[in-house]
PDB file of C-alpha atoms in Angstrom:
ATOM      1  CA  MET N   1      -9.102 -20.887  11.037  1.00 72.00           C
ATOM      2  CA  GLU N   2     -10.584 -22.511   7.980  1.00 74.00           C
ATOM      3  CA  THR N   3      -8.994 -19.933   5.662  1.00 73.00           C
ATOM      4  CA  LEU N   4      -5.616 -20.404   7.331  1.00 72.00           C
ATOM      5  CA  LYS N   5      -5.928 -24.205   7.093  1.00 72.00           C
ATOM      6  CA  ARG N   6      -6.400 -23.877   3.327  1.00 72.00           C
ATOM      7  CA  HIS N   7      -3.431 -21.593   2.848  1.00 68.00           C
ATOM      8  CA  LEU N   8      -0.826 -22.667   5.363  1.00 70.00           C
ATOM      9  CA  PRO N   9       0.607 -26.143   5.567  1.00 67.00           C
ATOM     10  CA  ALA N  10      -0.205 -27.749   8.888  1.00 64.00           C
ATOM     11  CA  GLY N  11       0.313 -31.325   9.852  1.00 64.00           C
ATOM     12  CA  GLY N  12      -0.881 -33.134  12.961  1.00 67.00           C
ATOM     13  CA  CYS N  13      -1.624 -31.692  16.359  1.00 67.00           C
ATOM     14  CA  ASP N  14       1.444 -29.443  16.348  1.00 77.00           C
ATOM     15  CA  GLY N  15       0.386 -27.924  13.041  1.00 76.00           C
ATOM     16  CA  LEU N  16      -3.102 -27.186  14.337  1.00 80.00           C
ATOM     17  CA  SER N  17      -1.665 -25.655  17.476  1.00 84.00           C
ATOM     18  CA  GLU N  18       0.594 -23.445  15.379  1.00 85.00           C
ATOM     19  CA  LEU N  19      -2.343 -22.373  13.208  1.00 83.00           C
ATOM     20  CA  ARG N  20      -4.254 -21.371  16.351  1.00 85.00           C
ATOM     21  CA  LYS N  21      -1.316 -19.246  17.464  1.00 88.00           C
ATOM     22  CA  ILE N  22      -1.103 -17.583  14.068  1.00 85.00           C
ATOM     23  CA  ALA N  23      -4.866 -16.942  14.060  1.00 85.00           C
ATOM     24  CA  ALA N  24      -4.683 -15.432  17.561  1.00 90.00           C
ATOM     25  CA  ARG N  25      -1.800 -13.085  16.604  1.00 92.00           C
ATOM     26  CA  PHE N  26      -3.602 -12.114  13.403  1.00 88.00           C
ATOM     27  CA  GLU N  27      -6.855 -11.388  15.262  1.00 92.00           C
ATOM     28  CA  GLU N  28      -5.047  -9.429  18.027  1.00 95.00           C
ATOM     29  CA  LYS N  29      -3.230  -7.288  15.487  1.00 94.00           C
ATOM     30  CA  ILE N  30      -6.460  -6.415  13.697  1.00 95.00           C
ATOM     31  CA  PHE N  31      -8.315  -5.881  16.962  1.00 95.00           C
ATOM     32  CA  THR N  32      -5.786  -3.406  18.334  1.00 96.00           C
ATOM     33  CA  SER N  33      -5.663  -1.428  15.112  1.00 95.00           C
ATOM     34  CA  ALA N  34      -9.437  -1.239  14.633  1.00 96.00           C
ATOM     35  CA  GLU N  35     -11.286   1.921  15.572  1.00 97.00           C
ATOM     36  CA  ASN N  36     -14.591   0.144  16.208  1.00 97.00           C
ATOM     37  CA  GLN N  37     -16.430  -3.116  15.596  1.00 96.00           C
ATOM     38  CA  ALA N  38     -17.339  -2.250  11.985  1.00 97.00           C
ATOM     39  CA  ASP N  39     -13.700  -1.355  11.255  1.00 97.00           C
ATOM     40  CA  TYR N  40     -12.575  -4.604  12.861  1.00 96.00           C
ATOM     41  CA  LEU N  41     -14.926  -6.680  10.726  1.00 95.00           C
ATOM     42  CA  ARG N  42     -13.951  -4.749   7.576  1.00 97.00           C
ATOM     43  CA  LYS N  43     -10.249  -5.289   8.226  1.00 95.00           C
ATOM     44  CA  ILE N  44     -10.672  -9.008   8.948  1.00 92.00           C
ATOM     45  CA  SER N  45     -12.760  -9.476   5.812  1.00 92.00           C
ATOM     46  CA  LEU N  46     -10.302  -7.548   3.672  1.00 94.00           C
ATOM     47  CA  LYS N  47      -7.302  -9.553   4.925  1.00 89.00           C
ATOM     48  CA  MET N  48      -9.115 -12.822   4.252  1.00 86.00           C
ATOM     49  CA  LEU N  49     -10.159 -11.666   0.784  1.00 90.00           C
ATOM     50  CA  ILE N  50      -6.563 -10.701  -0.008  1.00 90.00           C
ATOM     51  CA  MET N  51      -5.354 -14.094   1.179  1.00 84.00           C
ATOM     52  CA  GLU N  52      -7.906 -15.870  -1.016  1.00 84.00           C
ATOM     53  CA  THR N  53      -7.097 -13.706  -4.041  1.00 88.00           C
ATOM     54  CA  LYS N  54      -3.360 -14.242  -3.747  1.00 83.00           C
ATOM     55  CA  SER N  55      -3.914 -17.960  -3.483  1.00 78.00           C
ATOM     56  CA  ALA N  56      -6.120 -17.982  -6.595  1.00 78.00           C
ATOM     57  CA  ILE N  57      -3.488 -16.032  -8.531  1.00 85.00           C
ATOM     58  CA  GLU N  58      -0.733 -18.370  -7.402  1.00 78.00           C
ATOM     59  CA  ASN N  59      -2.780 -21.417  -8.382  1.00 75.00           C
ATOM     60  CA  SER N  60      -3.571 -19.917 -11.770  1.00 80.00           C
ATOM     61  CA  MET N  61       0.075 -19.165 -12.438  1.00 81.00           C
ATOM     62  CA  ALA N  62       1.110 -22.652 -11.329  1.00 76.00           C
ATOM     63  CA  SER N  63      -1.294 -24.245 -13.782  1.00 75.00           C
ATOM     64  CA  ASN N  64      -0.039 -21.921 -16.587  1.00 71.00           C
ATOM     65  CA  PRO N  65       3.643 -21.197 -15.773  1.00 61.00           C
ATOM     66  CA  THR N  66       4.301 -19.344 -19.049  1.00 64.00           C
ATOM     67  CA  GLY N  67       1.622 -16.805 -18.169  1.00 53.00           C
ATOM     68  CA  GLU N  68       0.186 -17.084 -21.677  1.00 56.00           C
ATOM     69  CA  ASN N  69      -3.521 -16.851 -22.233  1.00 55.00           C
ATOM     70  CA  GLN N  70      -4.984 -20.178 -23.411  1.00 53.00           C
ATOM     71  CA  ASN N  71      -7.023 -18.351 -26.103  1.00 53.00           C
ATOM     72  CA  MET N  72      -3.843 -16.865 -27.567  1.00 49.00           C
ATOM     73  CA  GLN N  73      -2.360 -20.369 -27.964  1.00 50.00           C
ATOM     74  CA  ASP N  74      -5.401 -21.553 -29.897  1.00 50.00           C
ATOM     75  CA  GLN N  75      -5.015 -18.848 -32.582  1.00 48.00           C
TER      76      GLN N  75
END
């Protein structure tokens, strides 16, 4: 839930309720596709890591919209 809260806009009680529904669907999808508990945990971890990585990339690109490396600008 904490990861979803950071990455999906949610306002008020309705937003929190919607996040819970999203989290439940996400968890159910992973659970049904997992072969065992270790696979389930691996898949959950991987999805969360991907979500965090995409967010970091988007934030980086937003702070540097030209995509240029700061070191290149200094030369």
